[in-house]
XYZ file of C-alpha atoms in Angstrom:
758
model
C -16.543 10.517 7.579
C -16.225 6.876 7.168
C -20.089 6.095 5.849
C -22.244 6.009 4.117
C -23.753 9.245 2.243
C -25.575 7.606 -0.377
C -28.028 5.817 1.950
C -28.167 7.350 5.225
C -31.965 8.520 5.166
C -32.936 4.130 5.318
C -30.703 4.239 9.105
C -31.970 7.772 9.781
C -35.843 8.415 9.269
C -36.555 10.698 12.480
C -36.933 14.860 10.820
C -33.661 16.636 11.175
C -34.225 18.920 13.428
C -31.663 21.828 11.633
C -32.352 24.866 10.047
C -31.223 25.525 6.466
C -27.634 26.383 5.775
C -26.245 29.375 4.033
C -23.620 29.453 1.393
C -20.589 28.945 3.568
C -22.248 27.642 6.515
C -21.826 24.726 8.986
C -23.456 23.071 11.855
C -21.778 22.283 15.387
C -22.581 20.529 18.215
C -22.357 21.279 21.570
C -22.919 18.197 24.133
C -24.558 19.585 27.303
C -22.347 18.724 30.249
C -23.672 15.237 32.152
C -22.726 12.548 34.515
C -21.116 9.063 32.598
C -23.885 7.148 32.468
C -26.637 10.207 31.727
C -28.491 10.500 28.020
C -26.338 12.570 25.675
C -27.635 15.888 25.489
C -26.599 18.622 22.601
C -27.486 21.071 20.729
C -26.529 22.681 17.425
C -24.989 26.053 16.536
C -24.529 28.126 13.003
C -20.872 29.556 11.990
C -19.342 30.669 8.591
C -16.292 29.174 8.101
C -14.655 32.235 6.618
C -16.122 33.707 10.738
C -12.489 30.956 11.745
C -14.485 29.854 14.679
C -13.397 27.177 17.126
C -14.489 23.524 17.063
C -12.721 20.372 17.125
C -13.576 17.622 14.370
C -14.145 14.336 14.624
C -13.309 11.184 12.765
C -14.842 7.552 13.268
C -16.800 5.122 11.590
C -20.446 4.994 11.842
C -20.885 1.114 12.168
C -23.992 -0.749 11.505
C -27.052 2.005 10.335
C -29.502 -0.077 11.835
C -27.996 -0.107 15.417
C -28.762 2.748 16.857
C -29.298 4.313 20.194
C -30.862 7.728 20.656
C -29.188 11.329 21.911
C -31.315 14.455 22.537
C -30.762 17.037 19.558
C -31.913 20.371 20.078
C -34.596 18.670 21.987
C -35.356 16.308 19.938
C -34.893 12.315 20.396
C -32.446 11.444 16.903
C -31.159 8.218 16.678
C -27.100 8.118 16.575
C -25.116 4.520 15.685
C -23.799 2.587 18.788
C -20.609 4.048 17.643
C -21.306 7.458 17.454
C -23.077 7.426 21.105
C -20.079 6.216 22.301
C -17.874 8.248 20.751
C -20.058 11.208 22.562
C -19.768 9.318 25.737
C -16.500 9.962 25.761
C -16.390 13.690 24.411
C -18.669 14.858 26.876
C -16.012 13.597 29.179
C -12.513 14.045 27.883
C -13.645 17.170 26.440
C -16.236 19.331 28.003
C -17.642 22.740 26.952
C -15.867 22.371 23.584
C -17.847 22.177 20.039
C -17.774 19.651 17.252
C -18.297 19.257 13.982
C -19.904 15.544 13.467
C -21.730 14.994 10.060
C -24.413 12.401 11.266
C -25.392 15.285 13.364
C -23.937 18.213 11.890
C -25.538 17.325 7.524
C -29.054 16.606 7.281
C -28.849 13.079 5.542
C -31.900 13.439 3.451
C -31.205 16.205 1.786
C -28.932 15.331 -1.125
C -28.199 18.770 -2.153
C -26.809 19.928 0.972
C -25.084 16.524 1.591
C -23.047 17.442 -1.622
C -22.493 20.558 -1.094
C -21.013 19.785 2.925
C -19.044 16.814 1.257
C -17.366 19.399 -1.269
C -16.568 21.876 1.984
C -14.704 18.562 3.906
C -11.466 19.689 3.446
C -12.081 23.139 4.374
C -13.893 22.115 7.820
C -11.124 19.560 8.278
C -8.553 22.057 7.294
C -9.526 25.070 9.928
C -10.342 22.824 12.801
C -8.292 22.949 16.209
C -7.595 19.304 16.047
C -9.028 15.744 14.757
C -10.543 13.291 17.288
C -9.697 10.282 15.753
C -12.134 7.729 17.730
C -11.242 4.231 17.109
C -13.427 2.251 19.276
C -13.508 0.888 22.765
C -12.835 -2.854 21.756
C -10.250 -3.521 24.480
C -11.583 -0.997 26.938
C -15.204 -1.468 27.147
C -17.198 1.176 28.970
C -20.768 1.082 27.785
C -21.595 -0.779 31.364
C -20.023 1.545 33.456
C -22.337 3.796 35.495
C -19.339 5.746 36.530
C -16.608 7.572 34.636
C -13.719 4.826 34.085
C -10.137 6.380 34.816
C -8.617 7.668 31.522
C -5.050 8.039 30.262
C -3.400 10.826 28.064
C -0.217 10.179 26.138
C 1.415 13.204 25.107
C 4.534 11.952 23.291
C 6.705 13.247 24.765
C 8.712 12.036 28.307
C 5.971 12.464 30.885
C 4.860 9.187 28.847
C 7.561 7.562 30.763
C 5.944 6.922 33.820
C 2.515 5.329 31.795
C 5.210 3.436 30.152
C 6.786 1.833 33.440
C 3.271 1.516 34.617
C 1.753 -0.469 31.584
C 4.257 -2.632 31.150
C 6.364 -2.862 33.801
C 10.168 -1.572 35.005
C 11.598 -3.499 32.017
C 9.344 -2.522 29.823
C 8.195 -5.868 28.712
C 4.875 -7.783 30.145
C 2.202 -6.316 30.001
C 1.081 -5.646 33.965
C -2.288 -7.251 34.209
C -3.697 -10.076 36.111
C -5.737 -11.767 33.022
C -4.711 -12.809 30.019
C -5.638 -9.800 27.835
C -4.264 -6.584 27.670
C -5.826 -3.415 27.583
C -6.009 0.014 25.511
C -2.778 1.659 27.762
C -0.939 -1.468 27.290
C -1.206 -1.605 23.893
C -0.136 2.945 23.464
C 2.349 1.673 26.500
C 3.562 -0.500 22.990
C 3.793 1.996 20.404
C 5.052 4.893 23.272
C 8.232 2.597 23.569
C 8.631 2.318 19.909
C 8.303 6.235 19.254
C 11.037 6.264 21.158
C 13.932 4.695 18.344
C 12.917 7.322 16.081
C 16.157 8.380 15.359
C 18.356 6.823 13.567
C 21.128 6.743 16.340
C 18.663 4.890 18.932
C 19.278 1.061 18.162
C 16.934 -1.112 19.743
C 19.702 -3.723 20.480
C 21.018 -0.949 23.169
C 18.219 -1.172 25.115
C 18.895 -4.726 27.568
C 15.472 -5.052 28.772
C 13.301 -3.824 26.417
C 10.372 -6.263 24.262
C 13.446 -6.118 21.581
C 16.859 -7.178 23.018
C 18.059 -10.374 22.663
C 18.230 -11.013 26.423
C 14.775 -9.883 27.655
C 13.361 -11.400 29.960
C 9.842 -11.898 28.566
C 7.778 -14.710 28.271
C 6.452 -15.187 24.837
C 2.502 -15.031 26.705
C 3.822 -11.720 27.029
C 4.674 -11.017 23.378
C 1.480 -13.018 22.096
C -0.157 -10.512 24.282
C 1.213 -7.202 23.059
C 0.886 -8.650 19.366
C -3.151 -9.995 19.907
C -3.914 -6.851 21.600
C -1.735 -4.672 18.765
C -3.625 -6.626 15.908
C -7.200 -5.707 17.473
C -6.279 -2.037 17.617
C -5.531 -1.881 13.753
C -8.099 -4.504 12.434
C -11.243 -5.165 11.442
C -13.648 -6.089 13.155
C -12.275 -4.207 16.506
C -10.996 -1.289 14.425
C -12.918 -1.064 11.232
C -11.286 2.656 11.312
C -8.244 1.937 9.551
C -9.805 0.544 6.850
C -12.242 3.550 5.483
C -11.728 5.497 2.857
C -12.760 8.572 4.353
C -10.604 9.084 7.402
C -7.758 9.402 4.895
C -8.614 13.123 4.288
C -9.646 13.583 7.815
C -6.267 12.855 9.579
C -4.210 14.175 6.528
C -6.004 17.973 6.072
C -5.845 18.874 10.049
C -2.605 20.302 11.099
C -3.542 18.140 14.517
C -4.875 14.764 15.668
C -4.993 12.501 18.644
C -6.128 9.231 18.757
C -8.656 8.129 21.215
C -9.151 4.719 22.129
C -11.760 3.736 24.866
C -10.199 5.451 28.021
C -6.753 5.937 26.702
C -5.371 9.340 24.013
C -2.181 9.624 22.755
C -1.418 12.956 19.611
C -0.955 10.602 16.385
C 2.872 12.339 15.969
C 3.231 9.202 19.144
C 1.872 6.787 16.322
C 3.896 8.040 13.382
C 7.048 8.487 15.557
C 6.622 4.097 16.510
C 5.978 3.665 12.938
C 9.072 5.291 11.467
C 11.169 3.325 14.038
C 10.338 0.550 13.262
C 11.037 0.948 9.477
C 13.848 2.699 10.519
C 15.354 -0.231 12.475
C 13.441 -2.717 11.973
C 14.276 -3.636 8.491
C 18.251 -2.821 8.655
C 20.565 -1.938 11.897
C 18.500 -4.031 14.564
C 17.153 -6.520 12.284
C 18.250 -9.055 14.533
C 15.165 -8.644 16.293
C 13.315 -10.642 13.938
C 15.136 -13.689 15.369
C 13.893 -13.336 18.840
C 10.428 -12.066 18.112
C 7.139 -14.554 17.785
C 6.312 -14.110 13.948
C 2.637 -12.827 14.864
C 4.236 -10.166 16.643
C 5.775 -8.963 14.004
C 3.638 -9.398 11.851
C 1.132 -7.139 13.166
C 4.106 -4.365 13.833
C 4.973 -4.418 10.190
C 1.419 -3.998 9.254
C 0.917 -1.078 11.891
C 4.036 0.928 10.563
C 1.859 0.608 7.045
C -1.264 1.616 7.799
C 0.549 4.867 9.372
C 3.559 5.324 7.358
C 0.661 5.527 4.632
C -1.451 8.550 5.816
C 1.532 10.176 7.409
C 3.374 10.258 4.348
C 0.378 12.140 2.789
C 0.308 14.130 5.773
C 4.325 15.591 5.477
C 3.356 16.138 1.682
C 0.331 18.225 2.724
C 2.479 20.546 4.738
C 4.854 20.862 2.530
C 3.249 21.371 -0.560
C -0.150 23.071 0.962
C -3.121 22.832 0.225
C -3.013 25.324 -3.269
C -0.278 22.240 -4.786
C -2.386 18.939 -2.958
C -0.958 16.057 -3.212
C 0.320 15.268 -6.603
C 3.327 13.497 -8.309
C 5.848 14.338 -10.776
C 4.264 13.410 -13.389
C 1.010 15.319 -12.682
C -0.352 11.624 -11.527
C -2.461 13.262 -8.941
C -5.345 11.480 -7.702
C -4.911 8.594 -10.043
C -1.939 8.179 -7.549
C -4.397 8.026 -4.440
C -6.767 5.985 -6.155
C -4.075 3.254 -6.525
C -2.458 3.817 -2.841
C -6.030 3.657 -1.355
C -7.940 1.660 -3.167
C -7.759 -1.358 -0.516
C -9.874 0.943 1.576
C -13.819 0.564 1.726
C -16.696 2.552 1.645
C -20.771 2.593 1.608
C -21.073 4.080 -1.051
C -18.847 3.660 -3.815
C -18.695 6.423 -5.610
C -16.817 7.385 -1.556
C -14.093 5.739 -3.040
C -13.380 8.603 -5.041
C -14.972 11.693 -3.866
C -13.255 10.941 -0.630
C -9.940 11.593 -1.936
C -11.022 14.612 -4.703
C -9.850 17.050 -1.398
C -6.183 15.763 -1.738
C -5.620 17.391 -5.090
C -6.084 19.943 -6.693
C -8.807 21.031 -9.402
C -7.051 21.409 -11.916
C -5.947 17.540 -11.519
C -9.249 16.478 -10.700
C -10.824 18.152 -13.868
C -12.451 20.467 -11.647
C -14.621 17.235 -10.744
C -16.859 17.617 -6.987
C -19.149 15.256 -5.593
C -22.318 14.780 -6.864
C -24.043 11.974 -5.485
C -26.758 12.528 -8.056
C -24.403 11.152 -10.905
C -24.701 6.581 -11.057
C -21.649 4.911 -9.917
C -20.839 4.164 -13.021
C -20.562 7.844 -14.165
C -18.352 8.503 -11.146
C -15.769 5.487 -12.477
C -15.774 6.709 -15.526
C -15.006 10.240 -15.143
C -12.282 9.389 -12.483
C -10.590 7.658 -15.287
C -10.781 10.036 -18.022
C -9.394 12.591 -14.949
C -6.665 9.687 -14.766
C -5.698 9.947 -18.995
C -5.408 14.032 -18.671
C -3.833 14.787 -15.408
C -0.953 11.573 -17.039
C -1.349 12.590 -20.474
C -0.458 9.177 -20.794
C -2.768 5.472 -20.174
C -1.272 5.497 -17.139
C -4.652 4.828 -15.970
C -5.246 1.248 -17.671
C -1.648 -0.113 -15.491
C -4.424 -0.520 -12.464
C -5.823 -4.309 -12.699
C -8.851 -3.284 -15.051
C -9.390 -7.185 -15.452
C -10.086 -6.855 -11.282
C -14.050 -5.990 -11.423
C -16.771 -7.122 -9.085
C -19.165 -5.160 -11.128
C -20.105 -5.937 -14.714
C -21.805 -2.059 -15.729
C -17.871 -0.960 -16.865
C -16.498 -0.819 -19.904
C -13.008 -2.843 -19.765
C -10.794 0.156 -19.771
C -12.446 1.368 -16.179
C -11.388 0.234 -13.545
C -13.694 -1.259 -10.570
C -12.382 1.028 -7.956
C -14.811 -0.161 -5.662
C -13.753 -3.552 -5.763
C -12.705 -4.843 -2.525
C -9.107 -6.723 -2.012
C -5.767 -6.399 -0.681
C -4.170 -3.832 -3.552
C -0.735 -3.053 -1.176
C 1.542 -4.981 -4.145
C -0.633 -4.460 -7.219
C -0.555 -0.764 -6.433
C 3.052 -0.881 -5.702
C 3.190 -2.383 -9.325
C 1.342 -0.050 -10.747
C 3.452 2.822 -9.452
C 6.202 1.023 -10.813
C 5.191 0.660 -14.452
C 5.814 5.015 -14.411
C 9.922 3.509 -15.003
C 8.994 1.721 -18.223
C 8.461 3.278 -21.553
C 6.967 1.015 -24.317
C 5.571 3.845 -26.190
C 7.552 7.169 -25.432
C 5.761 10.173 -25.698
C 2.385 11.819 -24.434
C -1.217 10.404 -25.503
C -2.395 12.904 -27.802
C -5.974 12.535 -28.218
C -8.801 9.763 -27.605
C -11.840 8.978 -29.697
C -15.382 8.733 -28.152
C -17.963 7.875 -30.294
C -17.504 10.389 -33.621
C -15.865 12.971 -31.777
C -11.793 13.440 -31.373
C -10.616 14.885 -28.231
C -6.921 16.495 -27.996
C -5.468 15.985 -24.072
C -3.913 19.242 -24.204
C -7.458 21.274 -24.810
C -8.436 21.626 -21.024
C -11.604 23.110 -21.747
C -12.971 20.679 -24.859
C -11.802 17.708 -22.278
C -13.143 19.192 -19.425
C -16.676 19.111 -21.701
C -16.427 15.702 -23.218
C -15.779 14.823 -19.021
C -18.645 16.581 -18.330
C -20.768 15.184 -20.921
C -19.813 11.735 -21.002
C -20.040 11.211 -17.466
C -24.258 11.578 -17.906
C -24.714 9.246 -20.651
C -26.619 5.956 -19.973
C -24.373 3.842 -21.697
C -20.520 4.597 -23.280
C -19.483 4.478 -27.247
C -15.854 2.670 -26.981
C -12.615 4.474 -26.093
C -10.486 5.366 -29.298
C -6.311 5.056 -28.424
C -3.991 5.184 -31.224
C -1.996 1.771 -31.126
C -0.680 -1.212 -33.241
C -0.853 -4.726 -32.650
C 2.795 -6.210 -32.440
C 1.962 -9.950 -31.338
C 0.125 -12.657 -30.702
C 0.008 -14.528 -27.325
C 0.665 -18.380 -28.118
C 0.859 -19.765 -24.420
C 0.309 -19.242 -20.981
C 1.728 -20.698 -17.637
C -0.133 -21.253 -13.890
C -1.607 -18.186 -12.680
C 0.431 -16.908 -9.125
C -2.741 -17.271 -6.624
C -0.809 -16.128 -3.905
C 1.983 -15.445 -1.873
C 1.848 -18.208 -0.161
C 5.362 -20.446 -0.017
C 4.277 -23.578 -0.908
C 2.068 -22.160 -3.910
C 4.959 -19.493 -4.894
C 7.635 -22.490 -4.649
C 4.705 -24.844 -7.098
C 4.049 -21.800 -9.616
C 8.236 -20.678 -9.996
C 8.923 -24.198 -10.751
C 6.213 -24.628 -13.813
C 7.784 -21.409 -15.223
C 11.442 -22.101 -14.588
C 10.710 -25.759 -16.861
C 8.990 -23.996 -19.258
C 11.181 -21.131 -19.880
C 13.948 -23.978 -19.902
C 11.915 -25.647 -22.402
C 11.983 -22.199 -24.557
C 15.856 -21.774 -24.246
C 16.876 -24.935 -25.607
C 14.509 -24.133 -28.721
C 17.056 -22.901 -31.548
C 13.888 -21.090 -32.965
C 13.191 -19.059 -30.489
C 16.482 -16.399 -29.792
C 14.612 -14.016 -28.317
C 14.980 -15.631 -24.618
C 18.113 -15.625 -22.708
C 18.414 -18.376 -20.314
C 19.982 -15.505 -17.702
C 17.583 -13.579 -17.890
C 15.348 -16.103 -16.145
C 15.060 -13.408 -13.135
C 14.774 -10.047 -14.807
C 11.173 -11.793 -15.718
C 10.292 -12.860 -12.017
C 11.044 -9.232 -10.719
C 9.891 -7.846 -14.110
C 12.922 -5.922 -14.032
C 12.533 -3.800 -11.256
C 13.616 -3.973 -7.483
C 11.123 -2.500 -4.973
C 12.675 -1.411 -1.599
C 11.276 -3.028 1.269
C 11.751 -0.446 3.415
C 11.973 2.826 1.877
C 8.636 1.902 -0.274
C 10.979 2.730 -3.206
C 11.508 0.842 -6.914
C 13.809 1.266 -9.865
C 14.652 -0.203 -12.989
C 16.562 -3.418 -12.002
C 21.048 -3.148 -12.331
C 23.196 -5.724 -13.244
C 24.615 -6.090 -10.115
C 21.217 -7.073 -8.651
C 22.165 -10.545 -10.223
C 23.845 -11.162 -6.789
C 20.322 -10.223 -4.770
C 18.698 -12.964 -7.159
C 20.750 -15.548 -5.858
C 20.693 -14.392 -2.033
C 16.614 -15.169 -2.434
C 17.142 -18.136 -4.424
C 19.518 -19.758 -1.599
C 17.548 -18.401 1.638
C 13.816 -17.266 0.721
C 11.274 -19.389 1.625
C 9.637 -18.772 -1.448
C 12.166 -20.029 -3.826
C 12.346 -22.872 -5.151
C 15.242 -23.706 -5.140
C 16.841 -24.877 -2.013
C 15.539 -27.989 -0.075
C 12.855 -26.157 2.214
C 14.707 -25.360 4.985
C 16.654 -22.164 3.609
C 19.790 -25.049 2.773
C 22.033 -24.407 -0.091
C 21.365 -27.088 -1.813
C 19.673 -26.814 -5.336
C 17.747 -29.103 -6.621
C 18.930 -30.501 -9.971
C 16.303 -30.021 -12.680
C 15.935 -26.304 -11.583
C 20.512 -25.754 -11.021
C 20.747 -23.667 -14.183
C 18.462 -20.690 -13.124
C 20.394 -20.217 -10.189
C 23.921 -21.420 -11.656
C 24.159 -19.496 -15.112
C 23.322 -16.804 -12.032
C 25.574 -17.217 -9.915
C 28.807 -18.252 -12.124
C 28.490 -14.904 -14.355
C 28.682 -12.835 -11.116
C 29.887 -14.388 -8.127
C 33.211 -12.062 -7.438
C 31.155 -9.124 -7.147
C 28.593 -11.266 -5.497
C 30.728 -12.564 -3.354
C 33.065 -8.913 -3.190
C 29.457 -7.134 -2.296
C 26.789 -8.958 -0.795
C 28.686 -12.106 1.233
C 32.600 -10.742 2.614
C 33.178 -8.041 5.038
C 36.289 -6.192 5.418
C 39.008 -7.458 7.683
C 42.467 -6.296 8.625
C 43.999 -8.005 6.388
C 41.420 -7.928 3.705
C 40.046 -3.882 4.478
C 38.449 -3.814 0.819
C 37.303 -7.642 1.186
C 38.801 -9.572 -1.684
C 41.463 -8.987 -4.126
C 42.034 -10.093 -7.653
C 44.030 -12.741 -6.184
C 42.331 -13.061 -3.626
C 39.342 -14.208 -5.741
C 42.003 -16.225 -8.082
C 42.280 -18.213 -5.040
C 38.626 -18.721 -4.495
C 38.177 -20.255 -8.267
C 38.286 -24.026 -7.191
C 35.531 -23.781 -4.887
C 33.576 -22.411 -7.633
C 33.717 -24.311 -10.869
C 33.111 -21.623 -13.623
C 32.128 -24.132 -16.310
C 29.032 -23.823 -14.507
C 29.172 -27.982 -14.688
C 28.040 -28.495 -10.889
C 25.203 -30.521 -9.638
C 25.621 -28.540 -6.275
C 25.951 -24.963 -6.108
C 28.330 -23.814 -3.045
C 26.789 -21.859 -0.165
C 28.650 -18.485 0.567
C 29.399 -20.055 3.508
C 31.497 -23.002 2.401
C 33.706 -20.740 0.086
C 34.220 -18.525 2.843
C 35.432 -21.815 4.827
C 37.901 -22.902 1.949
C 38.785 -19.856 1.832
C 39.787 -19.352 4.765
C 41.263 -23.237 5.048
C 43.953 -21.542 2.039
C 44.504 -18.504 3.607
C 45.441 -19.114 7.619
C 48.090 -21.468 7.133
C 50.096 -18.724 5.462
C 49.058 -15.677 7.036
C 47.804 -16.440 10.027
C 44.207 -15.685 12.178
C 44.009 -12.116 11.075
C 43.266 -13.816 7.888
C 39.971 -14.862 8.577
C 37.406 -13.854 6.458
C 34.026 -13.161 7.788
C 30.842 -13.900 5.885
C 27.987 -11.226 6.441
C 24.697 -13.171 7.565
C 22.653 -9.656 7.621
C 23.568 -8.333 4.254
C 22.484 -11.290 2.246
C 18.928 -11.605 4.719
C 18.542 -8.201 3.840
C 18.927 -8.708 -0.175
C 16.546 -11.980 -0.100
C 14.020 -10.304 1.700
C 14.604 -7.243 -1.387
C 14.435 -9.472 -3.935
C 11.429 -11.509 -2.866
C 9.112 -8.363 -2.112
C 10.087 -7.591 -5.626
C 9.083 -11.244 -7.105
C 5.997 -11.045 -5.204
C 4.890 -7.744 -6.797
C 5.623 -8.223 -9.667
C 3.871 -12.110 -9.858
C 1.401 -11.890 -8.164
C -1.986 -12.638 -9.809
C -0.360 -12.827 -13.338
C 0.705 -15.436 -15.158
C 3.822 -16.145 -17.699
C 3.339 -16.270 -21.102
C 4.864 -16.883 -24.509
C 4.542 -14.861 -28.177
C 4.888 -15.916 -31.781
C 7.767 -14.246 -31.852
C 9.063 -15.725 -29.383
C 8.918 -13.167 -26.641
C 8.299 -13.883 -23.215
C 6.144 -11.825 -20.333
C 4.401 -11.492 -17.592
C 0.660 -10.818 -17.440
C -2.737 -10.333 -16.268
C -4.392 -13.877 -14.856
C -7.227 -13.659 -17.529
C -5.118 -13.630 -20.107
C -5.406 -16.955 -23.008
C -4.142 -18.081 -25.854
C -4.666 -16.130 -29.003
C -4.506 -12.796 -27.144
C -3.198 -9.814 -28.922
C -0.110 -7.688 -27.741
C -0.114 -4.139 -28.655
C 1.539 -1.070 -28.104
C -0.372 2.189 -27.476
C 0.166 5.538 -27.843
C 1.168 6.679 -24.600
C 1.168 3.245 -22.601
C 4.156 2.717 -20.663
C 3.906 -0.634 -20.796
C 2.233 -2.793 -23.614
C -1.208 -4.195 -23.335
C -2.886 -7.584 -23.380
C -5.889 -6.825 -26.074
C -9.338 -9.631 -26.721
C -10.741 -9.435 -30.090
C -14.488 -8.751 -29.668
C -17.190 -8.682 -32.707
C -17.298 -5.573 -35.121
C -13.702 -5.275 -34.492
C -13.415 -4.145 -30.914
C -11.644 -5.174 -28.468
C -11.337 -5.269 -24.548
C -8.780 -4.440 -22.531
C -7.472 -7.595 -20.296
C -5.071 -5.397 -18.552
C -1.404 -4.742 -18.891
C 1.776 -6.621 -19.200
C 5.357 -6.837 -18.759
C 7.622 -8.262 -21.789
C 11.809 -8.806 -21.349
C 12.618 -6.833 -24.442
C 9.571 -4.684 -25.369
C 9.833 -1.697 -21.779
C 12.341 0.910 -23.231
C 10.590 2.082 -26.646
C 12.205 -1.204 -28.828
C 9.017 -1.264 -30.453
C 7.686 1.947 -30.491
C 8.861 2.595 -34.008
C 7.546 -0.523 -35.729
C 5.238 0.617 -38.447
C 4.143 3.740 -36.346
C 3.206 5.311 -39.212
C 0.834 2.061 -39.566
C -0.689 3.364 -36.176
C -4.200 3.809 -36.096
C -7.621 3.785 -33.753
C -7.977 0.703 -31.631
C -11.466 1.046 -29.955
C -11.923 -0.448 -26.845
C -14.834 -1.194 -25.120
């Protein structure tokens, strides 16, 4: 249901032929038999969900609403979008004699009341279906011009698919078998099946001699490029917009079984999930060597594919585990807020569906009994969703959702624009990681709206308030308790993109500012050795598992790996060399010198026969000449230069068995993890300094003179801006070294009062 309910009547003006529905009733579509090129003819039938009817549900994208083709519905010519007509043609051929639930044909789109009621039943409709059929289109296998039925290929996610893989990819499972410089859906599905074969931890890709990921693969770059382009078209708009739509999340999460149809080829969703699991499991860890074999383009598209599948598959597993009664929630009860963040970058023609499409995945309790209601405005829906976030979490976590990133101008500053377009991947991870902080320990106990105070724990009163306030044409200021702790006196450059050149330039500027601050004796709050914590906001993110944790002292070594290896690091010469620019050397040398023993033992060296536990204390002492502990060097020696020096000292006495080996992959994985952590913390943010000498990361729109507040129930401090009349504008949340664990919570707490946000 990746469609537009709000203005369906503008695209479908023909009178709908179906009769009115009773409570709990749905319509189903039966397709009449026909040749491939025959017009689509179908009829409506009616069923009560309580009677457990047999039917399949269709998940698809409507496509352009004004590009339609006529189908015959109950004997009446009825317009269907081009993509729907194509889907119906494939369903008639692939699944003869079955009944389907298809929103555009089973719901009277002009009837607002019926549309609202049916959307409210959506979870039950998809839960009760035999299987959901995911129609991705036929961009690689155009079939509209076919007069006869095209040959189809059905993958089963079993060993029976080996023949299909051999047919499409070749005996060596390497190069697409095609005479033309393009690939079809079969080639891409065969490649996905190939990936899925390695979903078990012990099935390493490096042990497959002729696979596309093998070091000795006899595969031309052309073949890999074709696979890359084909997979990119499968998962990206404009070729396959299904992946970017909001409604498809619940349409795939809720049903027990799902099947993907792409032109003339189909496969179970489990095959896609297995491929994503295999990629995440192997490519980023034990089989990371393939990153040196494959073109960057194929690696990027495989990573994108794995991420898109994993986001949905994770929810499917949670839904299977906890069941519809508990639905999707988190240990701290975030529920709807968690999903709004996770899928904020998806699209819907009607902005209200950015909220409504997720309601079926959370419990009625956690969603304050929100129901789809298309009589409400977008503004009213977004305000209600935000109030739900405050109530469900008993905190102000919803304020940590990039409230400053707005496309609409009619929303209060404290309400996120859930409909704003953009890539929210790093932003969602950053928002989730804020739960690791506790700047204001305890819950949000009450809020003030207008003249009334509402206690969060009073569920009934809160529901009444949320229902009433959502219908107000204008909203009074929101009052939350808090106190002013500091004022912004300086703001640095904005981290505007993750492009390496831009990142290096921004971090260089921040580093120079930070060093200037550490040389100012009046700013005693700034520790020169904590710059690395500032860059990652004191949180490390695991790239493969999607987990995050507060930074540990040993993570300083990870920062050194990043500084010496990452293409985004300003501390190299741009070619992954270890020579540090003199003007920036102290950032890395301070950390490197302070932690080099544990760094060498845990991150760089691997055991040998002579040193089964890597380096002992005596061995570390022998290595000291290669690292100047006084931190006066003009050049940081690379880990490998240290290893070479150790070998020169040890081998004359102990022989060849004493040779120490430097690990390549561990350091690179650490660098990758820190790189991900830094970009998650800094993207679209800027460094700032406060009047009291604290340094932090804050919203791109913050400015000199803004105020930093601690608010009751806020996991982070917040940047507020003065307005006339004493009200405040919420600019956004922020990170400040030394403020994230309740250090300021007791400062004049008894003097806190309500701060009113507009």
